[in-house]
JSON list of C-alpha atoms in Angstrom, two decimals:
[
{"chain": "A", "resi": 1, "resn": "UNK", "atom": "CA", "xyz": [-101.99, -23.85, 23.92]},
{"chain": "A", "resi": 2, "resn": "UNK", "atom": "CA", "xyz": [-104.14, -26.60, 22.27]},
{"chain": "A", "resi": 3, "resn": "UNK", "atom": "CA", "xyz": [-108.21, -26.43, 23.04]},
{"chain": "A", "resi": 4, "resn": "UNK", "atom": "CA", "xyz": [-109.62, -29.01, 24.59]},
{"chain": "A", "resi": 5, "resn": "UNK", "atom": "CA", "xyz": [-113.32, -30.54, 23.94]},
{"chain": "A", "resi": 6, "resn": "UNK", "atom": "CA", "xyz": [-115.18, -32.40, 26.75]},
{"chain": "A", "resi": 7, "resn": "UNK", "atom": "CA", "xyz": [-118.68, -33.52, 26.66]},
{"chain": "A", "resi": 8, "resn": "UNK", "atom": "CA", "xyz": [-120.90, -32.04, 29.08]},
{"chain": "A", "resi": 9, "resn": "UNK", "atom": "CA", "xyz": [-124.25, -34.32, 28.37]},
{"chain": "A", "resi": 10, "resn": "UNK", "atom": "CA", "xyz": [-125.95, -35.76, 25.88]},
{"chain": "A", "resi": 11, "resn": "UNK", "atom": "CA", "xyz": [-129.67, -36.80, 24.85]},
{"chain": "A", "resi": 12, "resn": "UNK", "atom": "CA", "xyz": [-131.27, -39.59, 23.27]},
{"chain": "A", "resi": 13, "resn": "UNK", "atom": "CA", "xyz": [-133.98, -41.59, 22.03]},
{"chain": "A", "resi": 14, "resn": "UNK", "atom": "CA", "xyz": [-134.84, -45.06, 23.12]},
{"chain": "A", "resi": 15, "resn": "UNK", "atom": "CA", "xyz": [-135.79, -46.27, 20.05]},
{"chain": "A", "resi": 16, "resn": "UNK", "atom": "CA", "xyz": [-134.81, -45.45, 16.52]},
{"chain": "A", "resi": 17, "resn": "UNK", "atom": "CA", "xyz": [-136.14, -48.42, 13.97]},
{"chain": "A", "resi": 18, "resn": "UNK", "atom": "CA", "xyz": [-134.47, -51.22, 15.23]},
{"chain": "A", "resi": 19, "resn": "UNK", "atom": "CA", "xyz": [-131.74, -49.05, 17.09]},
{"chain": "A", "resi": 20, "resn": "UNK", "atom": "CA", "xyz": [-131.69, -48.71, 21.02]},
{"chain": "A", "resi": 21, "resn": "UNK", "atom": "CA", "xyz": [-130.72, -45.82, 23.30]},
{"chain": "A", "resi": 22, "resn": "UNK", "atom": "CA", "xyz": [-129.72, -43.73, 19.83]},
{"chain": "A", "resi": 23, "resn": "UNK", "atom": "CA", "xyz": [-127.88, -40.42, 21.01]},
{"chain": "A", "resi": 24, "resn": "UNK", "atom": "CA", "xyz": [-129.53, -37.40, 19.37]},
{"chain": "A", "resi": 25, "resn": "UNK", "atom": "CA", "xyz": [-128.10, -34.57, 20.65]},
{"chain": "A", "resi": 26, "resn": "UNK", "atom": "CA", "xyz": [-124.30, -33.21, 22.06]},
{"chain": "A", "resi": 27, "resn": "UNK", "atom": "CA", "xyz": [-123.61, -30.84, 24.83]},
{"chain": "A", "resi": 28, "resn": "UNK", "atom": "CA", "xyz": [-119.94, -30.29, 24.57]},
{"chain": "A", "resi": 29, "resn": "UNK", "atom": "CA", "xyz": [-117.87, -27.40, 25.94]},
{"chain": "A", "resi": 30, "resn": "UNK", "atom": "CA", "xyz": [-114.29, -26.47, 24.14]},
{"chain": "A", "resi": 31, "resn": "UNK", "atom": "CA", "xyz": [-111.70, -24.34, 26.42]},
{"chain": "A", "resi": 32, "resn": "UNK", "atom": "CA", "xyz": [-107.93, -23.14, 26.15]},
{"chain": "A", "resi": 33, "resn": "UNK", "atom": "CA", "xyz": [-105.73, -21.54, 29.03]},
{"chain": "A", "resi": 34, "resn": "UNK", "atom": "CA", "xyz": [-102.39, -19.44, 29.22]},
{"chain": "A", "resi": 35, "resn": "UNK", "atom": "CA", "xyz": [-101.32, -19.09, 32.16]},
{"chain": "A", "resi": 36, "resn": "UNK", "atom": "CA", "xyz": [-104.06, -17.14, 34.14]},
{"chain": "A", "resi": 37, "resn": "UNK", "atom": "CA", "xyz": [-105.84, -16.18, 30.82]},
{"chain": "A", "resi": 38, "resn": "UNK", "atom": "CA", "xyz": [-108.82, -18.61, 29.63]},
{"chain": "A", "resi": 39, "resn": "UNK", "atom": "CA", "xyz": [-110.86, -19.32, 26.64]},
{"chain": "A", "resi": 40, "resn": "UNK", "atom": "CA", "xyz": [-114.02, -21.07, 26.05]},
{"chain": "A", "resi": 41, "resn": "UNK", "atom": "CA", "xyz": [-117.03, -22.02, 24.25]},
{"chain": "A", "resi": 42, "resn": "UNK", "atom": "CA", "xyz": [-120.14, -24.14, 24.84]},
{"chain": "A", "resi": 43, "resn": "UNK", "atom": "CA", "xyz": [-122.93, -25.70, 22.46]},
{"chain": "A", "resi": 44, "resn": "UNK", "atom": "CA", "xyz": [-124.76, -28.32, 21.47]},
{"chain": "A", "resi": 45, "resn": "UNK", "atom": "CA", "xyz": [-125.23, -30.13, 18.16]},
{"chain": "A", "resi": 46, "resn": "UNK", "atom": "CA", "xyz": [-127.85, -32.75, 16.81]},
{"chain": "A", "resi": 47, "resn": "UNK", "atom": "CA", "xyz": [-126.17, -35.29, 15.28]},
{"chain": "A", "resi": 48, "resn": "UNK", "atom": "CA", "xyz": [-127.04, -37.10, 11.97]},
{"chain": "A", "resi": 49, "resn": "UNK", "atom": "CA", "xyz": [-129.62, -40.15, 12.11]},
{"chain": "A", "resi": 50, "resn": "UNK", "atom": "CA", "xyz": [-128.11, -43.49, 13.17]},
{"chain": "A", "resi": 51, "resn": "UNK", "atom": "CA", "xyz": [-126.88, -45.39, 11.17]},
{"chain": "A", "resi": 52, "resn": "UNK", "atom": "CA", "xyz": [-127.06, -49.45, 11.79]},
{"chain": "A", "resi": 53, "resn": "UNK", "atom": "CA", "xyz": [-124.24, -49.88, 10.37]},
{"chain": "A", "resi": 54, "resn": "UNK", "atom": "CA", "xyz": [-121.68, -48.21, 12.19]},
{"chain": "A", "resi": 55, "resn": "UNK", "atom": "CA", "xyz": [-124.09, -47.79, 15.26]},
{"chain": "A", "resi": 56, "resn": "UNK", "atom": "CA", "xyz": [-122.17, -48.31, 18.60]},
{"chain": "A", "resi": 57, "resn": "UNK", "atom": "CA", "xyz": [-124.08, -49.16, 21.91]},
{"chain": "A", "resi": 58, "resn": "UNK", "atom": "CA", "xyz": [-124.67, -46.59, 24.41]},
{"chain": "A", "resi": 59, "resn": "UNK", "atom": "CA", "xyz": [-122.85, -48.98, 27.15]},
{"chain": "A", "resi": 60, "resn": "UNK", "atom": "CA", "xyz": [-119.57, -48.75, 24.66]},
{"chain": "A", "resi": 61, "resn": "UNK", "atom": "CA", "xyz": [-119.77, -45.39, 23.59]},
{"chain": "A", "resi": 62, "resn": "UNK", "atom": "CA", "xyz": [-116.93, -43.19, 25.17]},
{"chain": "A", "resi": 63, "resn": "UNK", "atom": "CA", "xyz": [-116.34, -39.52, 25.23]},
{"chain": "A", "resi": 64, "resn": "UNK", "atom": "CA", "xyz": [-113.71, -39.36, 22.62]},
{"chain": "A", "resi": 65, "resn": "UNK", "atom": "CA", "xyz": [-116.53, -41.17, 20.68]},
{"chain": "A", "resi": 66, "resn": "UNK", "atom": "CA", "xyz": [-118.97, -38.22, 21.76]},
{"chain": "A", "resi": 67, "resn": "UNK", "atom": "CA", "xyz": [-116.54, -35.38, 21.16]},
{"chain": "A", "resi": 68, "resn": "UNK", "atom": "CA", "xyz": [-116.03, -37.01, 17.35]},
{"chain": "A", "resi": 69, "resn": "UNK", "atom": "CA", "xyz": [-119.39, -37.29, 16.65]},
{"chain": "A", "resi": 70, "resn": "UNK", "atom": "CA", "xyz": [-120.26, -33.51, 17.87]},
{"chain": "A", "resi": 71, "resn": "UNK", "atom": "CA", "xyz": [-117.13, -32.27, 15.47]},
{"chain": "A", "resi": 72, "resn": "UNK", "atom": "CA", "xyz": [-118.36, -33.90, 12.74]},
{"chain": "A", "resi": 73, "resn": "UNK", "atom": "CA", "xyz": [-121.87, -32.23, 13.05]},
{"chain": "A", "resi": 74, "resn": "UNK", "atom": "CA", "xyz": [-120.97, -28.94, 13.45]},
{"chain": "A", "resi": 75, "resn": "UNK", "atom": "CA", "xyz": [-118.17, -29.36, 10.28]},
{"chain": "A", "resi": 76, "resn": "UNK", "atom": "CA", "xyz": [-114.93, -28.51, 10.24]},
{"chain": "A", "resi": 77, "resn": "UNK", "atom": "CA", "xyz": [-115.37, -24.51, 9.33]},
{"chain": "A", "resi": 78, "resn": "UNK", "atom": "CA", "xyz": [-117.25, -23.75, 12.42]},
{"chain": "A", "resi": 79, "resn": "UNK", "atom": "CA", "xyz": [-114.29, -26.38, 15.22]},
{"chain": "A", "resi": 80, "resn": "UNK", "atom": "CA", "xyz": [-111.86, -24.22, 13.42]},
{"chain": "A", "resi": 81, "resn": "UNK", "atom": "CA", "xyz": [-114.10, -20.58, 14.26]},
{"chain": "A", "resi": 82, "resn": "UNK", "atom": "CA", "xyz": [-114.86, -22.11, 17.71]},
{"chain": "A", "resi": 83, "resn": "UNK", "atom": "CA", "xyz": [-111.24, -22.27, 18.46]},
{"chain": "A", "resi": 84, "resn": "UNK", "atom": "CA", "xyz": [-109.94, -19.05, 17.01]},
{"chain": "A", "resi": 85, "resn": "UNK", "atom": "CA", "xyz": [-112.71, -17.57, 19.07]},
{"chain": "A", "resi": 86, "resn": "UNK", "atom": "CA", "xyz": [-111.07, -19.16, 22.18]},
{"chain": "A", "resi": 87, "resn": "UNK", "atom": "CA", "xyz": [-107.73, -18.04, 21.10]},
{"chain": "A", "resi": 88, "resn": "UNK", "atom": "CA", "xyz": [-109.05, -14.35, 20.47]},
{"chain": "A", "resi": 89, "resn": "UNK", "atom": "CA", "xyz": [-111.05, -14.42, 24.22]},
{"chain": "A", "resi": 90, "resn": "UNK", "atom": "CA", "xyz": [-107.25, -15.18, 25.75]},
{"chain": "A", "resi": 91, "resn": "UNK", "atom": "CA", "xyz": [-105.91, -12.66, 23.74]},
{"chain": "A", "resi": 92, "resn": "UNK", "atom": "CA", "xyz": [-108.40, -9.82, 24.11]},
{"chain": "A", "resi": 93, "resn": "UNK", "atom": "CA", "xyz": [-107.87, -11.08, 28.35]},
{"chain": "A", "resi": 94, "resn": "UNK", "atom": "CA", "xyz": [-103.73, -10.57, 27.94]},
{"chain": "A", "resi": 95, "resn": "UNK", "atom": "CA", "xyz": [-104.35, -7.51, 26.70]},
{"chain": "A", "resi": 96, "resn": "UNK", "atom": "CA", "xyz": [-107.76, -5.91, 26.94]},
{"chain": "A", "resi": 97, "resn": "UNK", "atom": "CA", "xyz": [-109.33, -3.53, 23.92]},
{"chain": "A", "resi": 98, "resn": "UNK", "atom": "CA", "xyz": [-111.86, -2.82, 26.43]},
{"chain": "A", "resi": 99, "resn": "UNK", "atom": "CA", "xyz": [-112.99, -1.70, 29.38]},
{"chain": "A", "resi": 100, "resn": "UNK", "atom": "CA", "xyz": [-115.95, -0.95, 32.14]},
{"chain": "A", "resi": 101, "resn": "UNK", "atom": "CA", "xyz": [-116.53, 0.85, 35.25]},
{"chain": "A", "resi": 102, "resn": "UNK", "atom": "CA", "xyz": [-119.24, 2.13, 37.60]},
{"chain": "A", "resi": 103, "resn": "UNK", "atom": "CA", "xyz": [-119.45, 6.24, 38.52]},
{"chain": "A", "resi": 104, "resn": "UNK", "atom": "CA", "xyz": [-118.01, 7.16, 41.49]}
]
């Protein structure tokens, strides 16, 4: 089992100093399965001001670029949470601590 992070959007500004089509903003879900048991998660992060020097164009930024970026801004305490959370959801699925029902 290994989580896996995909971007689901993103937002951005057309113009930041002398910067064009700046990304802002991260949608990105994160989601594990075993077997018929899933896990998942879904956010968004703002992501720190651009900076020219390392600033890629939106026409070459990929996904794996995207899914970096929104890792770095939410730090590497809260990725690891995120995915023990996933882990726990396929867990608690294999073998529920809970339950509900309706009256008959």
């Amino acid at each position: 089992m290994a989580v896996t992070w995909d971007v689901v959007s993103y937002d951005g500004t057309k113009t930041v100093g002398s910067l064009s089509d700046v990304i802002t903003t991260v949608h990105w879900t994160a989601s594990d399965t075993d077997g018929d048991h899933t896990g998942s998660s879904y956010g968004s992060v703002g992501l720190a001001e651009a900076d020219a020097g390392s600033f890629i164009a939106l026409a070459s930024v990929t996904k794996d670029n995207l899914i970096a970026w929104a890792k770095a801004a939410i730090g590497t305490d809260e990725v690891t949470a995120i995915e023990t959370s996933i882990a726990e959801q396929i867990t608690e699925s294999k073998t529920p601590t809970v339950f509900s029902g309706v009256p008959s």
